[in-house]
Amino acid sequence: MKIMSINAGSSSLKFSLFDMNDEKVLISGVFERIGIDGGTYTLKYKGDKIKVEHELDSHATAVKILLEKLIDLHVISNLEEIEGVGHRIVHGGDKYTKSVMVTDEVIEDIIRFSDYAPLHNPAHAICIKAFREVLPKTPMVVVFDTAYHQTIEKSRFLYPVPYEWYEKYHIRKYGAHGTSHRFIAETLKEKLGKEDLDIISCHLGNGGSITAIKDEKCIDTSMGFTPHAGIMMGTRSGDIDVSIVPYIMEKEGKSANEIMNDLNKKSGFLGVSGLSSDSRDIEDGIKEGNERCILAEEMYVNSIVKYIAQYYVLLGHVDAIAFTAGIGENSPETRQKVIEKLACLGIKIDLEKNNVRGKFAKISTDDSTVEVYVVPTDEELMIARDTLNIINR
Ligand code: ADP
């Protein structure tokens, strides 16, 4: 059974086609610069990578090319072979607590929640409609990144601000990366062969978030009303004192939007180092003795440790700490620095086992009070699994 997993951004469309019999990817790829000059698409198929320059005026054009290519390359012989399409949706507001089948009402809700995710939700809706046109009979499912965090209790998802803001405008914590954190929880359950694990899941990519998971349910997460909150990130500041915003607005004569742009796109690793948002460049800078890179990494590690320590206390008992996403999976240096700062909790890293990249591995010592793992995330597979489960129901 073949299931397509789709992740659409404002100008991009990533896809993976899975054979769900063995959960293997048959073909994957990305369409970039949709609606902007200089469109391209890249396909990864049977070990080859094909990159084509092709103007992409809309998501509908990208979807059309994608389906044509699947037939041209003989990945499928007809469109009916795709038995389901799953779409990643960044924001499901406080209405969606799990993945659901696409209906007109669901599409309307996705558009309605665009206020919370203005770059993503409109693109998701456009992309779903484009697929519906070419595959009108194929069942489609939406998988919300916020859904996993809907089990957080009110005393943790509310901000201590005027209560009317919540009543009138739904100001509250929504979280992000839920599909990834859920995948980590499911993978650890399967690999460790244990139910009801208590986990601290650290998704450390360009964006980053940390989630406290009790008995498979999320009980708190570091991202907030938007994916701006929480730990320091590639270009985002993470948590800061909000008074900085009006202060800099006045000092620099900037608008609130301009300051938000600085906090979203010019902060984090990039802002502190003045060099790059990419952790690999920061690591190179550290090796060359660049003081600002050393400072940026120290601040990054501190922000992660702060959340792990907080969630350790919240959970009371922790079975596993998991590192995932670009940095979490590939940077032994960052993992080592984080775990060494948790020594007072009896958590210990095995430096030899930690020398691993992109593979599932236990990296804590046998006498560590908490087991520490590297768990490669796979949001696309999670989307395909949800799609299959919902279609089969
Ligand atoms: P996102 O999906 O949020 O864009 P990723 O999960 O791809 O982000 O993570 C991007 C980050 O991961 C970058 O900071 C990058 O430097 C880091 N990263 C990716 N691959 C590696 C690697 N092989 N070694 C070290 N860091 C890596």
PDB file of C-alpha atoms and ligand atoms in Angstrom, residues 7 14 88 177 203-208 233-234 236 269 276-283 300 324-334 357-358 377 379, ligand 1:
ATOM      1  CA  ASN A   7       4.994  18.889   4.031  1.00  0.00           C
ATOM      2  CA  LYS A  14       8.463  18.296   0.424  1.00  0.00           C
ATOM      3  CA  ARG A  88       1.592  18.002   7.823  1.00  0.00           C
ATOM      4  CA  HIS A 177       7.240  19.788  16.581  1.00  0.00           C
ATOM      5  CA  HIS A 203      14.252  18.228  19.156  1.00  0.00           C
ATOM      6  CA  LEU A 204      17.325  20.297  18.276  1.00  0.00           C
ATOM      7  CA  GLY A 205      17.232  21.443  14.661  1.00  0.00           C
ATOM      8  CA  ASN A 206      17.261  24.867  13.133  1.00  0.00           C
ATOM      9  CA  GLY A 207      14.162  25.386  15.201  1.00  0.00           C
ATOM     10  CA  GLY A 208      14.180  23.554  18.517  1.00  0.00           C
ATOM     11  CA  MET A 233      17.645  28.381  18.037  1.00  0.00           C
ATOM     12  CA  GLY A 234      19.457  28.933  14.719  1.00  0.00           C
ATOM     13  CA  ARG A 236      15.345  32.676  16.839  1.00  0.00           C
ATOM     14  CA  PHE A 269      23.217  31.343  16.820  1.00  0.00           C
ATOM     15  CA  SER A 276      26.015  31.851  10.972  1.00  0.00           C
ATOM     16  CA  SER A 277      22.787  30.173  12.028  1.00  0.00           C
ATOM     17  CA  ASP A 278      24.255  26.753  11.198  1.00  0.00           C
ATOM     18  CA  SER A 279      25.653  24.817  14.129  1.00  0.00           C
ATOM     19  CA  ARG A 280      28.384  23.307  11.920  1.00  0.00           C
ATOM     20  CA  ASP A 281      29.773  26.813  11.241  1.00  0.00           C
ATOM     21  CA  ILE A 282      29.583  27.549  14.960  1.00  0.00           C
ATOM     22  CA  GLU A 283      31.544  24.354  15.708  1.00  0.00           C
ATOM     23  CA  TYR A 300      22.599  27.351  23.526  1.00  0.00           C
ATOM     24  CA  THR A 324      16.839  14.291  17.848  1.00  0.00           C
ATOM     25  CA  ALA A 325      16.804  16.483  14.649  1.00  0.00           C
ATOM     26  CA  GLY A 326      19.826  17.997  12.861  1.00  0.00           C
ATOM     27  CA  ILE A 327      21.893  19.011  15.893  1.00  0.00           C
ATOM     28  CA  GLY A 328      20.506  16.429  18.315  1.00  0.00           C
ATOM     29  CA  GLU A 329      21.307  13.575  15.938  1.00  0.00           C
ATOM     30  CA  ASN A 330      24.595  14.866  14.557  1.00  0.00           C
ATOM     31  CA  SER A 331      26.442  16.846  17.182  1.00  0.00           C
ATOM     32  CA  PRO A 332      28.218  14.706  19.809  1.00  0.00           C
ATOM     33  CA  GLU A 333      29.808  17.937  21.095  1.00  0.00           C
ATOM     34  CA  THR A 334      26.503  19.614  21.952  1.00  0.00           C
ATOM     35  CA  ARG A 357      25.679  10.527  14.149  1.00  0.00           C
ATOM     36  CA  GLY A 358      22.207  10.001  12.712  1.00  0.00           C
ATOM     37  CA  THR A 377      13.248  11.563  13.977  1.00  0.00           C
ATOM     38  CA  GLU A 379       8.075  13.145  10.789  1.00  0.00           C
TER      39      GLU A 379
HETATM   40  P1  ADP B   1      15.080  22.168  10.439  1.00  0.00           P
HETATM   41  O1  ADP B   1      14.332  20.927   9.993  1.00  0.00           O
HETATM   42  O2  ADP B   1      14.510  22.830  11.649  1.00  0.00           O
HETATM   43  O3  ADP B   1      15.428  23.119   9.344  1.00  0.00           O
HETATM   44  P2  ADP B   1      17.300  20.353  10.932  1.00  0.00           P
HETATM   45  O4  ADP B   1      16.694  19.340  11.823  1.00  0.00           O
HETATM   46  O5  ADP B   1      17.646  19.976   9.546  1.00  0.00           O
HETATM   47  O6  ADP B   1      16.491  21.701  10.975  1.00  0.00           O
HETATM   48  O7  ADP B   1      18.634  20.863  11.647  1.00  0.00           O
HETATM   49  C1  ADP B   1      19.461  21.861  11.131  1.00  0.00           C
HETATM   50  C2  ADP B   1      20.645  22.030  12.081  1.00  0.00           C
HETATM   51  O8  ADP B   1      21.269  20.764  12.230  1.00  0.00           O
HETATM   52  C3  ADP B   1      21.711  22.999  11.579  1.00  0.00           C
HETATM   53  O9  ADP B   1      22.160  23.802  12.654  1.00  0.00           O
HETATM   54  C4  ADP B   1      22.828  22.072  11.150  1.00  0.00           C
HETATM   55  O10 ADP B   1      24.074  22.630  11.374  1.00  0.00           O
HETATM   56  C5  ADP B   1      22.642  20.870  12.040  1.00  0.00           C
HETATM   57  N1  ADP B   1      23.173  19.685  11.368  1.00  0.00           N
HETATM   58  C6  ADP B   1      22.633  19.039  10.327  1.00  0.00           C
HETATM   59  N2  ADP B   1      23.438  18.021   9.933  1.00  0.00           N
HETATM   60  C7  ADP B   1      24.500  18.048  10.734  1.00  0.00           C
HETATM   61  C8  ADP B   1      25.703  17.285  10.839  1.00  0.00           C
HETATM   62  N3  ADP B   1      25.930  16.270   9.994  1.00  0.00           N
HETATM   63  N4  ADP B   1      26.572  17.618  11.823  1.00  0.00           N
HETATM   64  C9  ADP B   1      26.325  18.630  12.676  1.00  0.00           C
HETATM   65  N5  ADP B   1      25.194  19.392  12.621  1.00  0.00           N
HETATM   66  C10 ADP B   1      24.319  19.106  11.662  1.00  0.00           C
END
